[in-house]
Coordinates of C-alpha atoms in Angstrom, one line a residue:
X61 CA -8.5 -23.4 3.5
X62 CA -5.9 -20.5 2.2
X63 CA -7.1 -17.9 -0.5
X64 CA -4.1 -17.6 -2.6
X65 CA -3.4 -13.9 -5.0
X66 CA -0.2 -13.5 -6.9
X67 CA 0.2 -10.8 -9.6
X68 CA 3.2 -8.9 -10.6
X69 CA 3.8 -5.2 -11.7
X70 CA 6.9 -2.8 -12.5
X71 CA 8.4 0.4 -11.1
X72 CA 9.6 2.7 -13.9
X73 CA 13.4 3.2 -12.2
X74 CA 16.2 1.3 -11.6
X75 CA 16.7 -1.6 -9.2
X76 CA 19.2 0.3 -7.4
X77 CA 16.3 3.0 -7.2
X78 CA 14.0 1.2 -5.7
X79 CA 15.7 -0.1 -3.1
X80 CA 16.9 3.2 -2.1
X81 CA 13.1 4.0 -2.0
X82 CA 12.0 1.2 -0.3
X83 CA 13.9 2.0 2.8
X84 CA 12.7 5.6 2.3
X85 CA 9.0 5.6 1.4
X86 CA 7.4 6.2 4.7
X87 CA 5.1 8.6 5.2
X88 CA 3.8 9.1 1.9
X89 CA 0.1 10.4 0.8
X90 CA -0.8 6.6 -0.1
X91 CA 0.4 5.4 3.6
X92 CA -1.7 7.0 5.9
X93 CA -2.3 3.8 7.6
X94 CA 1.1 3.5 8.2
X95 CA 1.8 4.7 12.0
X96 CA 5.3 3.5 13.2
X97 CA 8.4 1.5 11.5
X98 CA 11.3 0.0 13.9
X99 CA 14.1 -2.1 12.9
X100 CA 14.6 -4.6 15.5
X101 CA 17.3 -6.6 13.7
X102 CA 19.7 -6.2 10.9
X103 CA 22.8 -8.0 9.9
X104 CA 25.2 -8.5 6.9
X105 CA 25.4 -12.1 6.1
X106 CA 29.1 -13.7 5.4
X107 CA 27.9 -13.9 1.4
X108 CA 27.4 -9.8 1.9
X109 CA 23.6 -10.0 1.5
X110 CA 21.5 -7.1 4.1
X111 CA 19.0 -9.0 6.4
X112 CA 16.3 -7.1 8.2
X113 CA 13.2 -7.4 10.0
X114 CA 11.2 -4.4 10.9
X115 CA 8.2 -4.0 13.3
X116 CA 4.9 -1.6 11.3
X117 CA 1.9 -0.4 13.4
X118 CA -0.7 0.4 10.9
X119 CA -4.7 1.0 11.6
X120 CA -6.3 -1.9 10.2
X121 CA -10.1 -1.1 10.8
X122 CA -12.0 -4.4 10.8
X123 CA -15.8 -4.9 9.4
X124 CA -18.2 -4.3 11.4
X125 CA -19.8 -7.8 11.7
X126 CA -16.2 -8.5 12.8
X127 CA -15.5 -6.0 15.7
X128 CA -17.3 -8.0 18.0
X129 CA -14.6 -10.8 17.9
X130 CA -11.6 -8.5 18.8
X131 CA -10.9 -6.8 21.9
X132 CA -11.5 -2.7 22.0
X133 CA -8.1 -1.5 21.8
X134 CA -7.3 -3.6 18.5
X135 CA -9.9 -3.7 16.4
X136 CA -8.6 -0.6 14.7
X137 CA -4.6 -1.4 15.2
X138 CA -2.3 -4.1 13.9
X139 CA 1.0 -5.2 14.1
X140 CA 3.1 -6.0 11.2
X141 CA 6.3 -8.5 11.2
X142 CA 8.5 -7.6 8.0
X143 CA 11.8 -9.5 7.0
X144 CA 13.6 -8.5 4.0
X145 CA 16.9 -10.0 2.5
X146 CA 18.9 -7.8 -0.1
X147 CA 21.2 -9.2 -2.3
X148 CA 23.2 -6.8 -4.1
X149 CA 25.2 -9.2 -6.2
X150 CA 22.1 -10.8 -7.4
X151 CA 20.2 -7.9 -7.6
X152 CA 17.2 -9.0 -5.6
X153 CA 15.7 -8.0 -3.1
X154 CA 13.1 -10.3 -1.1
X155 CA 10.4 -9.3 1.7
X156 CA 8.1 -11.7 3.6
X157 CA 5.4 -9.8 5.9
X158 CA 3.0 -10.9 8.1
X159 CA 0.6 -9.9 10.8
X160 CA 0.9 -11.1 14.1
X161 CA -2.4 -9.2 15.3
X162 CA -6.2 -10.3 14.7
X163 CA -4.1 -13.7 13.3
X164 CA -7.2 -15.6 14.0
X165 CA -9.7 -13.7 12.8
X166 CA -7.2 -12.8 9.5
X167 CA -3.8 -13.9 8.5
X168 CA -2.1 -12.4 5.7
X169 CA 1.5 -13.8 4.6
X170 CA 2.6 -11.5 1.3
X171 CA 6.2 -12.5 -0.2
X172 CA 7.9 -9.9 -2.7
X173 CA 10.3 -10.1 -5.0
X174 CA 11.8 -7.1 -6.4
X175 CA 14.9 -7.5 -9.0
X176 CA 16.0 -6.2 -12.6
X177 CA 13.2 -6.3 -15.4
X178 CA 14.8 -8.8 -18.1
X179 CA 12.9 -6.5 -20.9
X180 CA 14.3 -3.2 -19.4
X181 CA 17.1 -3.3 -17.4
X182 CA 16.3 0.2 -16.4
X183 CA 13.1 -0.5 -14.6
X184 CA 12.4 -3.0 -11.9
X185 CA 10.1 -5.9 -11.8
X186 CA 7.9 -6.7 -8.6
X187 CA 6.1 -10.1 -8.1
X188 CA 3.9 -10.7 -5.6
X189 CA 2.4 -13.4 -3.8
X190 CA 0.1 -13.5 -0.9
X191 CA -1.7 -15.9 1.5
X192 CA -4.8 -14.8 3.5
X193 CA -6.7 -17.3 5.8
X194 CA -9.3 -17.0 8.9
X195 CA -9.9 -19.6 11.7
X196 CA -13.2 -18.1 12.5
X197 CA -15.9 -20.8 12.0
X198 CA -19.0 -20.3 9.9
X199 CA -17.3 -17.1 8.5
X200 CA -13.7 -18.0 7.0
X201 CA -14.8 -17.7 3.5
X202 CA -16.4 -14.3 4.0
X203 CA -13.1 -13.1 5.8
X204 CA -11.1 -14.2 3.5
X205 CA -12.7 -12.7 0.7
X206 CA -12.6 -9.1 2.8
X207 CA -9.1 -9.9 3.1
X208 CA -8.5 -10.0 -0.7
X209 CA -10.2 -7.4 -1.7
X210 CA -8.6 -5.2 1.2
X211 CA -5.0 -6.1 -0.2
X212 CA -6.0 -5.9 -3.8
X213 CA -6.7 -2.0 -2.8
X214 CA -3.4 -2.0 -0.6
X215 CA -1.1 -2.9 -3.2
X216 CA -2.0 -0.2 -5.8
X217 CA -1.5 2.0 -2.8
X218 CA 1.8 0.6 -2.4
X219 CA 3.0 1.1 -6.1
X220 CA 1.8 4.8 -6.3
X221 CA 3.2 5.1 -2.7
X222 CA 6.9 3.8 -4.1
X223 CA 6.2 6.1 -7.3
X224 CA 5.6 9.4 -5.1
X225 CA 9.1 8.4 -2.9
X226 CA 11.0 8.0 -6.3
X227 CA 9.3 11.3 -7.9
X228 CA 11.0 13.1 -4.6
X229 CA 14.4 11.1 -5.0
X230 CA 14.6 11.9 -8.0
X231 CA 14.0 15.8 -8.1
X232 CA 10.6 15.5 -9.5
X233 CA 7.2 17.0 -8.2
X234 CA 5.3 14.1 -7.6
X235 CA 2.1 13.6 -9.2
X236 CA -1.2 14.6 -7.3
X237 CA -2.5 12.4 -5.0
X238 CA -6.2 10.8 -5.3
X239 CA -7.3 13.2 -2.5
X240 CA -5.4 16.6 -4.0
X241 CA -7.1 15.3 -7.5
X242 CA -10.8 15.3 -5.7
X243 CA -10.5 18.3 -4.5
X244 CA -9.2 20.0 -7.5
X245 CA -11.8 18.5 -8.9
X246 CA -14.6 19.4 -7.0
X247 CA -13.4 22.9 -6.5
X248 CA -13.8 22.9 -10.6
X249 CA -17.4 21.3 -10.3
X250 CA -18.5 24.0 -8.0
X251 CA -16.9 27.1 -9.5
X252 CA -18.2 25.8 -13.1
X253 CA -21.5 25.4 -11.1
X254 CA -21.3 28.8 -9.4
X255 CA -21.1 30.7 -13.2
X256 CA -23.9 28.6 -14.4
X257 CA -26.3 29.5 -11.3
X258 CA -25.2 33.1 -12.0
X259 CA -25.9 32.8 -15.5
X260 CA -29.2 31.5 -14.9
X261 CA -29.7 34.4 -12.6
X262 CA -29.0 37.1 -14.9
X263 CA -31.4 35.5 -17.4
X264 CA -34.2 35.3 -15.4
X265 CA -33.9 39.1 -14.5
X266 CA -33.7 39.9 -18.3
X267 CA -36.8 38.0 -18.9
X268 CA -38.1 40.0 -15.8
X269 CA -37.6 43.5 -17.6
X270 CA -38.4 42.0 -21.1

């Protein structure tokens, strides 16, 4: 049995943009996980569309009830197939990924679309589809449901990893990442909690000589 996830989003630039980007938008803050990208094939086809297919190594840290069916050395690696065709004519562009790691413990298919918004010509559309599946007996349905939840989270990295890449394209300072906003926000929480503690402090003293 396949669990089956398809939602769609936008990118706030143009299609032309985003394609630019897409080539462009590793490392980012969001893509940590993302260790290596190689293009092991690329061709223009006769009707002028861009055909590639890239090889990703990203850390892909399994459950713990699930470490004991993978070997050592990858149960905290995987490798990522990722073919892409680019039509500029049609405006389109079209990715298919898929691990070819940990496939029986996990398989995850995703298919992307990325083309022109129809309400906004200036912005571009993304739909998204994605197949995850498990041929471990007895647990399928708990895998699967990791699975889902782990690519829910993935994808919203993705989209403020391609927002970051156009910020920089585009001459803008990006916008803090989750991390840089945590610890802005913690220093805040301790300074505000430093002048209280002082506060207190000086009271007590008064209330001393009172």
């Amino acid at each position: 049995m396949v669990k089956y996830f398809s939602c769609s989003g936008f990118l706030k630039s143009s299609w032309d943009q985003v394609f630019l980007a897409f080539w462009q938008r590793y490392p980012n803050p969001y893509s940590n996980h993302v260790l290596t990208e190689d293009i092991i094939f690329r061709e223009v086809t006769p009707d002028n569309c861009l055909m590639s297919r890239r090889l990703l190594t990203k850390t892909s840290r399994a459950p713990r009830w699930a470490e004991r069916f993978l070997p050592a050395h990858m149960a905290q690696k995987a490798y990522i197939i990722e073919d892409s065709v680019v039509d500029p004519q049609g405006r389109t562009m079209t990715t298919l990924t898929w691990n070819i790691t940990h496939a029986r413990v996990m398989s995850v298919e995703e298919r992307c679309v990325y083309k022109v918004n129809p309400e906004n010509s200036s912005w571009t559309e993304i739909e998204r589809e994605a197949w995850i599946s498990s041929k471990l007996y007895g647990l399928s349905k708990a895998v699967q449901e990791f699975g889902l939840a782990r690519f829910k989270s993935n994808v919203t990295k993705t989209m403020k990893g391609f927002e970051f890449t156009l910020a920089k394209m585009q001459g803008e300072t990006p916008s803090r990442t989750l991390a840089e906003t945590a610890t802005v926000k913690a220093r805040e929480t301790a300074l505000a909690a430093k002048v209280k503690a002082k506060d207190l402090a000086s009271q007590a003293q008064k209330k001393q000589y009172v």
